[in-house]
Coordinates of C-alpha atoms and ligand atoms in Angstrom, one line a residue:
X18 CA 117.4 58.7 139.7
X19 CA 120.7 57.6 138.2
X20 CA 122.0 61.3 138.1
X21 CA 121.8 63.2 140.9
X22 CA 122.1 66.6 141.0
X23 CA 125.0 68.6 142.2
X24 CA 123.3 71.3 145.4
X25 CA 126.0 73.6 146.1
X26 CA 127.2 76.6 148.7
X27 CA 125.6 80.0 147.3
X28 CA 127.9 83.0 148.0
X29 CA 127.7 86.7 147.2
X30 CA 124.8 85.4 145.2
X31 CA 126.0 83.1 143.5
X32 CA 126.7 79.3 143.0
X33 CA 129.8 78.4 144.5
X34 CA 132.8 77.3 141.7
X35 CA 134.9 75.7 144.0
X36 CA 135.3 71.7 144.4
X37 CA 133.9 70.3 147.6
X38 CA 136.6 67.6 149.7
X39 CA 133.1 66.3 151.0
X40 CA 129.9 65.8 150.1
X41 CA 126.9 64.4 151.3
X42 CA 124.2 62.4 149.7
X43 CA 120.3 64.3 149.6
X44 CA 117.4 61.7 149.5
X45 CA 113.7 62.1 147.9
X46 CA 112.1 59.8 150.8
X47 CA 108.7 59.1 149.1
X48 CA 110.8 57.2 147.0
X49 CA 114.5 56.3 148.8
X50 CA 116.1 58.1 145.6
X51 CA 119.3 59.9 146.0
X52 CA 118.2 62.9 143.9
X53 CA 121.5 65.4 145.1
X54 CA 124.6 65.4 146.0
X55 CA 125.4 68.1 148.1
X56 CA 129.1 70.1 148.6
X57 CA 130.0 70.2 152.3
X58 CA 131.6 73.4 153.3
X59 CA 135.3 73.1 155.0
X60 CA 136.3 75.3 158.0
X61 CA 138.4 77.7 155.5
X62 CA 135.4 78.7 153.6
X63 CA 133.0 78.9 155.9
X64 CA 135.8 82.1 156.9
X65 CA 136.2 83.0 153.3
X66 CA 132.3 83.4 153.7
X67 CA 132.3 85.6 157.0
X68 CA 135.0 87.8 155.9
X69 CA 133.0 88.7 152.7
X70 CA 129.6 88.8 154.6
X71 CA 131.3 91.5 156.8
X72 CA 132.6 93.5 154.1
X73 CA 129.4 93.6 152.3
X74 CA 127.7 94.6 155.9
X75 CA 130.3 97.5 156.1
X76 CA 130.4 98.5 152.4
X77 CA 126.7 98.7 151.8
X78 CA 124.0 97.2 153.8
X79 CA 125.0 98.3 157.4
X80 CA 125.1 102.0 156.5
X81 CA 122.1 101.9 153.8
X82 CA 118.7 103.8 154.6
X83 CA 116.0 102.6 156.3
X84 CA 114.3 103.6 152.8
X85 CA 116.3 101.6 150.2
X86 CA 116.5 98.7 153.0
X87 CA 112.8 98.5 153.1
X88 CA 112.2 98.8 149.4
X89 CA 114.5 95.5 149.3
X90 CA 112.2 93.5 151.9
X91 CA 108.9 94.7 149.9
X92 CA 110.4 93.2 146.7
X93 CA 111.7 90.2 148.3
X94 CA 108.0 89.4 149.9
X95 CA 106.3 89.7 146.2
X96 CA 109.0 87.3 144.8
X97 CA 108.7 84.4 148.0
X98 CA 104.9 84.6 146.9
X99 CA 105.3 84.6 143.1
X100 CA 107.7 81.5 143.9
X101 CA 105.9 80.3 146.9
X102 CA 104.4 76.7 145.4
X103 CA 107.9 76.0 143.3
X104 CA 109.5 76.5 146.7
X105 CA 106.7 73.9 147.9
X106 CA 107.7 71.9 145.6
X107 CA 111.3 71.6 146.5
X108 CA 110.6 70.8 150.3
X109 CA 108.3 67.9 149.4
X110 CA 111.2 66.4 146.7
X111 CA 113.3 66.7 150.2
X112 CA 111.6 66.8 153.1
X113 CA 108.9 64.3 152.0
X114 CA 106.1 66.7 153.1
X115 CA 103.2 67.0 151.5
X116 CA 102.5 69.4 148.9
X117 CA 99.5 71.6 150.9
X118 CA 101.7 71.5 153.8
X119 CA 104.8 72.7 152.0
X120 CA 102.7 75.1 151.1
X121 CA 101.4 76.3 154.4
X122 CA 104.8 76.2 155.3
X123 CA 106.3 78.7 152.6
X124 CA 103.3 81.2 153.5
X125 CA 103.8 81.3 157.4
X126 CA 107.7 81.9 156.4
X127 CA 106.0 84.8 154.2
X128 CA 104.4 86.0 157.5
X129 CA 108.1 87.1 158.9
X130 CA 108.7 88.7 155.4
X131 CA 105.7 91.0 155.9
X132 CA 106.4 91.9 159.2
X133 CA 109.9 92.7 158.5
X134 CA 108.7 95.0 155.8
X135 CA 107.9 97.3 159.0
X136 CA 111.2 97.4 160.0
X137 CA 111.0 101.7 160.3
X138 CA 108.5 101.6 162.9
X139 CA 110.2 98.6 164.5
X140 CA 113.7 99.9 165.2
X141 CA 112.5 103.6 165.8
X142 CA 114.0 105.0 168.9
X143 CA 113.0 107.4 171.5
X144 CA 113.1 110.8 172.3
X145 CA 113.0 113.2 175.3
X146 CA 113.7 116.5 174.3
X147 CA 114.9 118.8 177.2
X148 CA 115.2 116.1 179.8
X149 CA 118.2 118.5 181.6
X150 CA 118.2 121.7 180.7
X151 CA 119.3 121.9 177.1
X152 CA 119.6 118.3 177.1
X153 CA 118.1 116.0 175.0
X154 CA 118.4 112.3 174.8
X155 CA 117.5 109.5 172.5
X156 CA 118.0 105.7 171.8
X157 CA 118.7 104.1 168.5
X158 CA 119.5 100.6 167.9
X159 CA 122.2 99.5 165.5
X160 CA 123.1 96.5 163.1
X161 CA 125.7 94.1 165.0
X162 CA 127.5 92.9 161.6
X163 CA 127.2 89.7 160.4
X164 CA 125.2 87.2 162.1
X165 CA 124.8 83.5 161.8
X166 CA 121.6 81.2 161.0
X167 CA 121.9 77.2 161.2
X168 CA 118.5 75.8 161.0
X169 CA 117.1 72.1 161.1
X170 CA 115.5 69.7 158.3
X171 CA 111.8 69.8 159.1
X172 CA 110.9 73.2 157.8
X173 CA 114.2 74.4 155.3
X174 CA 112.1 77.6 154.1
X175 CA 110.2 79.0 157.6
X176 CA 112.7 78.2 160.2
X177 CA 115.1 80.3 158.0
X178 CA 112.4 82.6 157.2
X179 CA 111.4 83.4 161.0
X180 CA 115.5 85.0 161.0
X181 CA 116.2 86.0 157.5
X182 CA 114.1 88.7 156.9
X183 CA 114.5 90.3 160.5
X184 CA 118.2 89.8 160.8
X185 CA 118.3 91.8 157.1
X186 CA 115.7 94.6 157.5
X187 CA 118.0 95.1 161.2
X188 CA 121.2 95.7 159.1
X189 CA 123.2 92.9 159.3
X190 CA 124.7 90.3 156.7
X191 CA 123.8 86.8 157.4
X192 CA 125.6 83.2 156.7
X193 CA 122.8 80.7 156.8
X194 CA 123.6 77.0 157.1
X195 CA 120.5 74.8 156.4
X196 CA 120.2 71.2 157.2
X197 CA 122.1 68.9 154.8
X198 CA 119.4 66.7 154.3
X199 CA 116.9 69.4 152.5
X200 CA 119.1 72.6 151.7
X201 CA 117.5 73.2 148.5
X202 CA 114.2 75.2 149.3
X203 CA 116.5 77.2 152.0
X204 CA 119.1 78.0 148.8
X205 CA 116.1 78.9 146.6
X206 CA 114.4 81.4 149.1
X207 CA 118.3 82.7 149.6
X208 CA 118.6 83.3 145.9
X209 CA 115.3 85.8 146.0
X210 CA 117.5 87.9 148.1
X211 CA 119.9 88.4 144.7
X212 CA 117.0 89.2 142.8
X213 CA 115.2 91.9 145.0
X214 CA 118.5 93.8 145.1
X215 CA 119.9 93.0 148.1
X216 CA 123.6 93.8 147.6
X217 CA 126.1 90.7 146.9
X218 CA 127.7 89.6 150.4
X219 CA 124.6 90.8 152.4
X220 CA 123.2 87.1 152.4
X221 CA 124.9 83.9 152.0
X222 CA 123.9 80.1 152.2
X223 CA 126.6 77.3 153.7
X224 CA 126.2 73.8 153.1
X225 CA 128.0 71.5 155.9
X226 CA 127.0 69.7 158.7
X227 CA 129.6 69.7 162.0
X228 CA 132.3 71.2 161.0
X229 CA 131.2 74.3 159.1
X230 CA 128.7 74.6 162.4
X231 CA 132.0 74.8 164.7
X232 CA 133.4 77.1 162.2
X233 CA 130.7 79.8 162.7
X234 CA 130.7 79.3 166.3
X235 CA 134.5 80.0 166.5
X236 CA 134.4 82.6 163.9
X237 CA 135.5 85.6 165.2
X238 CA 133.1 88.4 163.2
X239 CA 130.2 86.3 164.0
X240 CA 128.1 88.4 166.3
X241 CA 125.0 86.3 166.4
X242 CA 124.0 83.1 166.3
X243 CA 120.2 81.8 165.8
X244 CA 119.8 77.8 165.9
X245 CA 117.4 75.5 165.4
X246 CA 117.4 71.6 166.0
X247 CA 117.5 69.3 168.6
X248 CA 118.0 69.6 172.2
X249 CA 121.2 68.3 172.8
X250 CA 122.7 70.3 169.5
X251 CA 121.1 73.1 170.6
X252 CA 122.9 73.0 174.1
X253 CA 126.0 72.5 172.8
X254 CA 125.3 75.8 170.2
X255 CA 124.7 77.9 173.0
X256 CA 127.7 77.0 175.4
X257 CA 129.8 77.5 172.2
X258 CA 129.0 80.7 171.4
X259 CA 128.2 82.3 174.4
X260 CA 132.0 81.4 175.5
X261 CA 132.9 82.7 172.5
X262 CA 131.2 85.8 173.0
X263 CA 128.5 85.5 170.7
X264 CA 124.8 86.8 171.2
X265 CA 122.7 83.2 171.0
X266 CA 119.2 81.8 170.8
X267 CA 119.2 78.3 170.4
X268 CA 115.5 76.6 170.0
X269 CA 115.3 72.6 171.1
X270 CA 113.6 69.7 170.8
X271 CA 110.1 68.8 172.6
X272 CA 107.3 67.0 173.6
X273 CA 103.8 68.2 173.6
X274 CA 101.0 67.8 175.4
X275 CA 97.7 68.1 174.5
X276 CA 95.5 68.4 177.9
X277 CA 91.7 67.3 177.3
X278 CA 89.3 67.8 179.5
X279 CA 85.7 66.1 180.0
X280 CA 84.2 68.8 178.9
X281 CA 85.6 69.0 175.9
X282 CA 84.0 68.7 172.4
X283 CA 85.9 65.2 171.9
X284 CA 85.0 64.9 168.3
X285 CA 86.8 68.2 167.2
X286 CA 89.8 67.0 170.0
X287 CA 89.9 63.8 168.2
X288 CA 90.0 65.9 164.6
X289 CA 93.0 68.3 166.5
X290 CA 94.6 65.4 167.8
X291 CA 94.9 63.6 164.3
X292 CA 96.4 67.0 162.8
X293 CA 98.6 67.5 165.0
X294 CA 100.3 64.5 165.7
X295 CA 100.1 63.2 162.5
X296 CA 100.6 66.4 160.4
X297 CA 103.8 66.6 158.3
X298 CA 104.8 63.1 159.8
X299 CA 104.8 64.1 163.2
X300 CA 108.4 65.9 162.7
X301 CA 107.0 69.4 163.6
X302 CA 108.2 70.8 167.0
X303 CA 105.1 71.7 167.4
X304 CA 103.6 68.6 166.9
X305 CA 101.3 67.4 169.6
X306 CA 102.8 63.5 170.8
X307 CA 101.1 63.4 174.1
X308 CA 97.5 63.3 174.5
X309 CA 96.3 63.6 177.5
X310 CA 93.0 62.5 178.4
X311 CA 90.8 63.8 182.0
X312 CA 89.2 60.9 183.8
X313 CA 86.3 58.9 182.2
X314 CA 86.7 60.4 178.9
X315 CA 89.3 58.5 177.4
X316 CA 88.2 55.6 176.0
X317 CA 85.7 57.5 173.7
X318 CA 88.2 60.0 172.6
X319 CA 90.7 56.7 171.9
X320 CA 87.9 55.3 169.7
X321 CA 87.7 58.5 167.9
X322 CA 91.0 58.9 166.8
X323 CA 91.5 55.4 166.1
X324 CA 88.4 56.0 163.8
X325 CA 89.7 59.0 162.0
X326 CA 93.0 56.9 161.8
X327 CA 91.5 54.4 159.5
X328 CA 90.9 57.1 156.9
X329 CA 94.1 58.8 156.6
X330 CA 96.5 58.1 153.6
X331 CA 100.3 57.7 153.3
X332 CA 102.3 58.1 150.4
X333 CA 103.9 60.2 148.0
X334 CA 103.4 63.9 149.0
X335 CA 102.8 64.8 145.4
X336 CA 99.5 62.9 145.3
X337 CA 97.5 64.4 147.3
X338 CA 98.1 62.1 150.4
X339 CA 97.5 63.3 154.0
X340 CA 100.4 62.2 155.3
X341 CA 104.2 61.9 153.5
X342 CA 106.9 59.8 154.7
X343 CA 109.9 60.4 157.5
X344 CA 112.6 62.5 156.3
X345 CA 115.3 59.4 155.8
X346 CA 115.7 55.9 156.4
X347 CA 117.3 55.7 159.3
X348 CA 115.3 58.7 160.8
X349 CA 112.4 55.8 159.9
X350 CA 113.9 52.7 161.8
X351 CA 114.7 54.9 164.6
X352 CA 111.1 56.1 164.8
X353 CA 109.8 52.4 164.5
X354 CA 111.7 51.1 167.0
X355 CA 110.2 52.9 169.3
X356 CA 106.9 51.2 168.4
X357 CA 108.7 47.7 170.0
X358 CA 109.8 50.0 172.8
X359 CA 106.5 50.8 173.7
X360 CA 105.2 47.6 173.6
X361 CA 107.9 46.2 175.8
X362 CA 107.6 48.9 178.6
X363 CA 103.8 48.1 178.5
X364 CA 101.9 50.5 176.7
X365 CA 99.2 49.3 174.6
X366 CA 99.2 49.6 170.6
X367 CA 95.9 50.4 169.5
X368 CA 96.8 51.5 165.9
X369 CA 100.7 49.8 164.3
X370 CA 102.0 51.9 162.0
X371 CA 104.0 49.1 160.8
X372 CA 100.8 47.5 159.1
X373 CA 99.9 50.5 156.7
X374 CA 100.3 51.0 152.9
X375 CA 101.7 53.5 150.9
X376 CA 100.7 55.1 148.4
X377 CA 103.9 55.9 146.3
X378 CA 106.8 54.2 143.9
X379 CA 109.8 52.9 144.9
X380 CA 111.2 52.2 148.2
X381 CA 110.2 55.5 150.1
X382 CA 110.7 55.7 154.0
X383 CA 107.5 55.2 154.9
X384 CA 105.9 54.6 158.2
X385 CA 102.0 54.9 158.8
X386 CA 100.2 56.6 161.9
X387 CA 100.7 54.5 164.9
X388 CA 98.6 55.3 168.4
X389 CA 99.7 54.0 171.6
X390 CA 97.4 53.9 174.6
X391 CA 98.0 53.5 178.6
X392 CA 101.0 55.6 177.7
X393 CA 103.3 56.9 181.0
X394 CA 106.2 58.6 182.6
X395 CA 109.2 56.0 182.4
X396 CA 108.6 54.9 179.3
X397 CA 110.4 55.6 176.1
X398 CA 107.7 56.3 173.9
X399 CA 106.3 59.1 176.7
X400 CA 110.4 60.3 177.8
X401 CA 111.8 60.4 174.4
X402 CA 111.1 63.2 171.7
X403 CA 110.0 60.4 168.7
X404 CA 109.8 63.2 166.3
X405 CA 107.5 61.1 164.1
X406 CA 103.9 59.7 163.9
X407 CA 103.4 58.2 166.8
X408 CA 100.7 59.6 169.2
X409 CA 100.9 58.4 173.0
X410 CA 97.4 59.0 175.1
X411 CA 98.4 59.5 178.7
X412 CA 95.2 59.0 181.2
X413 CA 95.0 61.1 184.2
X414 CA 92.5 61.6 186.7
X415 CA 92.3 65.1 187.3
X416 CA 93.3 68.4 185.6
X417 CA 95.7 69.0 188.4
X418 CA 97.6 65.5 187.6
X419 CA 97.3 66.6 184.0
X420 CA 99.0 69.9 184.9
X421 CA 101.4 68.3 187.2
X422 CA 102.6 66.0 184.0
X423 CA 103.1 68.8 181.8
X424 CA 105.1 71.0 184.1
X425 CA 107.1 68.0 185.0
X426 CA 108.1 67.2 181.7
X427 CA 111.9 68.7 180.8
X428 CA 110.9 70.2 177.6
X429 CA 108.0 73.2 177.4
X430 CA 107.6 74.1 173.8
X431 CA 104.2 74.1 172.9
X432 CA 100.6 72.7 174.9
X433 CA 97.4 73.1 174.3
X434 CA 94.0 72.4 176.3
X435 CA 90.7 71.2 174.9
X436 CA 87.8 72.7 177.0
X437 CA 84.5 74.7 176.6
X438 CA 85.4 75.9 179.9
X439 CA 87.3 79.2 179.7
X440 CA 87.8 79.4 183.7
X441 CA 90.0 76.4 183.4
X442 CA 91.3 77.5 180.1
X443 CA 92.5 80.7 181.6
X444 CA 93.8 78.7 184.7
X445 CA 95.8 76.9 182.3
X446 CA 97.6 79.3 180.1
X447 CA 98.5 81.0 183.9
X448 CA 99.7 77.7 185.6
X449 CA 101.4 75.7 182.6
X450 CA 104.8 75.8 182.1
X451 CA 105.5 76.1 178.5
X452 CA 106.1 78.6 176.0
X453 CA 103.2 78.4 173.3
X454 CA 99.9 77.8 174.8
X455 CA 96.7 77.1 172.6
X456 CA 93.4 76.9 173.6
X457 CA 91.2 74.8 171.5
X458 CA 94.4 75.2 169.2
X459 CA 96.5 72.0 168.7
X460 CA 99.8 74.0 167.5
X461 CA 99.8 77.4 168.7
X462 CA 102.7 78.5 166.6
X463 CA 102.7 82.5 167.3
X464 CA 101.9 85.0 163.9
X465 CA 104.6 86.8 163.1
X466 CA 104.2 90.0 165.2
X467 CA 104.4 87.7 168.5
X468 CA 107.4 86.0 169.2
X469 CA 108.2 82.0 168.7
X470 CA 109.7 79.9 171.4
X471 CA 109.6 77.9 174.0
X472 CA 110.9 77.4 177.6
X473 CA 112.8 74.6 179.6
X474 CA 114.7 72.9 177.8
X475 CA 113.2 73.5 174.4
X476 CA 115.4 77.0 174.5
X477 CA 118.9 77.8 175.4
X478 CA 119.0 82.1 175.6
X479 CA 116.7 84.3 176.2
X480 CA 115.2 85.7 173.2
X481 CA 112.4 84.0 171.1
X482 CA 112.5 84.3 167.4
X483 CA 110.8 86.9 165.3
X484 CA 108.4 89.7 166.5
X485 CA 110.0 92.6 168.8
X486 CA 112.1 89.7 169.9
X487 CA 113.7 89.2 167.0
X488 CA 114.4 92.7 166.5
X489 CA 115.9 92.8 169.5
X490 CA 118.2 90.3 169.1
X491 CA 119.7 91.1 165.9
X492 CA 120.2 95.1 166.9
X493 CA 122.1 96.9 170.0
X494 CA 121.0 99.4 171.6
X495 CA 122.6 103.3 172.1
X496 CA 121.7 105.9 174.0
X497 CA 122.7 109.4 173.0
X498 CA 122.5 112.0 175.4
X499 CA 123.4 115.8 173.8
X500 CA 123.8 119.5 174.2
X501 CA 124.7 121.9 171.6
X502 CA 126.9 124.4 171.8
X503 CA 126.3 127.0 174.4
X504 CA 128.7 129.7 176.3
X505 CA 126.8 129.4 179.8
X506 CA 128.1 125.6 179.4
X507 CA 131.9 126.6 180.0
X508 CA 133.4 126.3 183.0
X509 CA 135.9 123.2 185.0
X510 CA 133.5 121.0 187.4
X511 CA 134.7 117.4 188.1
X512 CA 131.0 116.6 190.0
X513 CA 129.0 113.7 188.3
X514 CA 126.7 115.4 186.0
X515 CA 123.5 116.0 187.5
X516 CA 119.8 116.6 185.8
X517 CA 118.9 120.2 185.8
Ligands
LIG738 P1 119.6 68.5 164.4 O1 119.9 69.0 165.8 O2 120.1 67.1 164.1 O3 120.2 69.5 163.3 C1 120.0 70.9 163.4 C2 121.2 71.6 162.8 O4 122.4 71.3 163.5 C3 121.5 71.1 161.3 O5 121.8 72.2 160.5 C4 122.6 70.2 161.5 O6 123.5 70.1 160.4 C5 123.4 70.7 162.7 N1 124.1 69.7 163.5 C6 123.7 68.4 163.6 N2 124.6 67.7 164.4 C7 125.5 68.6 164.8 C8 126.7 68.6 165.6 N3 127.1 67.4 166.2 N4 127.4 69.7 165.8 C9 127.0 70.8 165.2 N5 125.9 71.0 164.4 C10 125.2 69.9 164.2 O7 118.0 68.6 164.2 P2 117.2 68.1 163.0 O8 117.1 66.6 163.1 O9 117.6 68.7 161.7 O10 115.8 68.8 163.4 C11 114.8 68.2 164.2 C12 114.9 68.8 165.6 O11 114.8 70.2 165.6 C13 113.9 68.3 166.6 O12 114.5 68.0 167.8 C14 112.9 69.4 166.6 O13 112.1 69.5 167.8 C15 113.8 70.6 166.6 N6 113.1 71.8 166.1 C16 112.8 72.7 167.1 C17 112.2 73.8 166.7 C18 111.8 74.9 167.8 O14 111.4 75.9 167.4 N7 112.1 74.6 169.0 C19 111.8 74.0 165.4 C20 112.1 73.1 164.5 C21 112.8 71.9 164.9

């Protein structure tokens, strides 16, 4: 495309006026086009921002009723699904997706827009009346003011979605920075906001990459900070903020395992093994890249998936191809050399990803489905989160070597077993260390009204996203305890008050 399109910062609900000192260049990777250009915000917007975020959260949102907030989230959820396949469409010009799995995206992002619609029964409080005599007390939880939301390229409209909607429906103004590499589905979701009658300030969207990130962690009326990306980032989020005071849940990378054992039914493993490592390009954090096979079994189950393999296509998410390409060039080498990597530490390459065709125009950033076997510990393509469509089988002997590899592993996302054996199923979710667990469910990424995260190092904080969690997070709590007005109250005592 010779004229990319300017992607700008969207403030007080609307389109920034200003002119950006750097920009950045957006990519449609089916076909290597740079289709935007994108304004990067400087450290002295990014405060401009805050500040008006804040006064929004003070003027109108942080003090409106529970009433008027919810009718806003109602409205907002009909418009995401009025808009919901034009926002599919955005993340597969971007993200290279493709279109059904935009799609599916968009409508588990809907999920946390519907549960937030409950936000009365969610932040209700309690009450004990008479707990001293004349004494009643009762808890409330308040907004904490404006709150920050920096979220990572593989999923620009649910990662934002699992905060948005809860962070809002809580009180609270929010300053959302999206990945600079697909910002516009995260900017159109954002603009529903305007349209559903949230007030102007209440939600704002920050393009930037480093810098506007260390502005928000420095900023001084930013109360709250949700992240999402990759391990290392995410550590470095989380000391930030905390030692800035900040409230933080930063989600990590991964690398998950899929545990089959020989009882399994291998040919829907094989099926759950193909979606889920090879599913929007493998760069879902819940995307299985180990599978690991239980004694004698796994040379069949190899065979299977290699089968399946064979009848997958890549290309151009808008053509009804299973499988899109990675998210940019260089994301794409550094996937593919992991492919030589393997092979030199000694695994063996059943499937090369290298030899595929595409199914698309242009010079896209493709890179087929690629399945290494004899996979272990030690070498790159087993240590290293790939984050693409390479699937490693691991063999082990037992279920207890199997278990023993999981729990070993530094990151505990998501796992999943494949069994018809529910006593070793439920010995499994009990003894695994991870934070998602699916049984005879490749990615076990919670509904809405449970919470999403993981553990190790695939979380920095305590609190998961969404659910009670995320109402947690993004609300304080008070208790008040009272006593009105009575004469036999009178009277000097310095005692600590006791219960009567
Ligand atoms: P990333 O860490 O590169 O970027 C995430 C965010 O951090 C982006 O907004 C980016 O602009 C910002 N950022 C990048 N470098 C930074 C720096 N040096 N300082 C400050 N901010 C910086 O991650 P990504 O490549 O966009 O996303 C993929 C990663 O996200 C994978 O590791 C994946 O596992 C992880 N992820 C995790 C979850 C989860 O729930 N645990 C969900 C989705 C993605």
């Amino acid at each position: 495309m010779s004229n990319p399109t300017r992607i700008t910062h969207l403030i007080a609900g609307s389109p920034w006026e200003g002119t950006a000192e750097r920009t950045s260049e957006v990519f449609n990777p089916a076909t290597g086009e740079v289709t935007g250009v994108l304004d990067l915000a400087s450290a002295d917007l990014v405060d401009e921002v805050v500040t008006g975020a804040k006064q929004a959260w003070q003027d109108s949102w942080g003090s409106l009723s529970l009433a008027k907030r919810t009718q806003v989230l109602f409205k907002f959820r009909e418009l995401l699904h009025r808009d919901r396949e034009r926002i599919a469409a955005l993340i597969t010009a971007e993200h290279g997706k493709v279109l059904s799995d935009a799609l599916g995206e968009v409508m588990r992002g809907l999920e946390v827009a519907e549960f937030a619609c409950g936000i009365p029964q969610l932040i209700k409080g309690g009450y004990t009346e008479n707990a001293s005599t004349n004494v009643d007390v009762y808890s409330m939880r308040q907004s904490l003011g404006v709150v920050a939301v920096i979220s990572p390229f593989n999923f620009p409209a649910m990662v934002p979605l699992w905060f948005v909607p809860v962070a809002i429906a809580c009180g609270n103004a929010v300053v959302i920075k999206p990945s600079e590499k697909d910002p516009s589905a995260t900017i159109a979701v954002a603009e529903l906001w305007t349209e559903a009658g949230l007030p102007d300030g209440v939600m704002n969207v920050v393009n930037g990459d480093k810098e506007a990130v260390d502005a928000l962690l420095g900023h001084p009326d930013i109360k709250a900070v949700s992240f999402v990306g990759s391990t290392p980032i995410a550590k470095y989020v989380y000391e930030t903020a905390t030692a800035n005071g900040k409230r933080v849940q930063a989600l990590g990378g991964a690398k998950n395992h899929m545990l089959v054992l020989p009882d399994a039914d291998l040919d829907l493993a094989a099926d759950a093994a193909i979606n889920a490592g090879f599913g929007s390009a493998g760069e879902r954090c819940m995307a299985i890249s180990a599978l690991v096979a239980v004694d004698s079994i796994a040379d069949e189950l190899v065979e299977k998936i290699k089968d399946r393999m064979g009848k997958l296509r890549t290309g151009d998410g808008t053509r009804g191809s299973d499988m899109g390409p990675l998210v940019t060039g260089a994301h794409r080498d550094k996937v593919t050399s992991y492919l030589d990597s393997g092979v030199a530490d000694g695994a063996s390459l059943v499937v090369d990803g290298r030899e595929g065709t595409y199914d698309a125009d242009g010079d896209g950033f493709f890179l087929a489905p690629t399945l290494f076997d004899q996979v272990r510990p030690g070498m790159s393509v087993y240590d290293d989160e790939i984050f693409g469509p390479v699937l490693s089988v691991v063999r082990v002997r037992t279920y207890d070597e199997g278990l023993e590899l999981i729990n070993a592993n530094p990151y505990g996302n998501g796992t999943a077993i494949f069994t018809n054996d529910g006593g070793a199923a439920r010995r499994f979710q009990d003894e695994v260390e991870v934070g998602m667990v699916g049984i005879n469910v490749p990615i076990p990424v919670p509904v809405s009204y449970y919470s999403f995260g993981g553990w190790k190092n695939s979380l920095f904080g305590d609190t998961h996203a969404h659910g009670t969690e995320g109402v947690h997070f993004y609300t304080r709590g008070k208790v008040v305890t009272s006593r009105w007005l009575d004469p036999s109250h009178g009277g000097l005592n310095l005692g600590f008050p006791q219960n009567d």
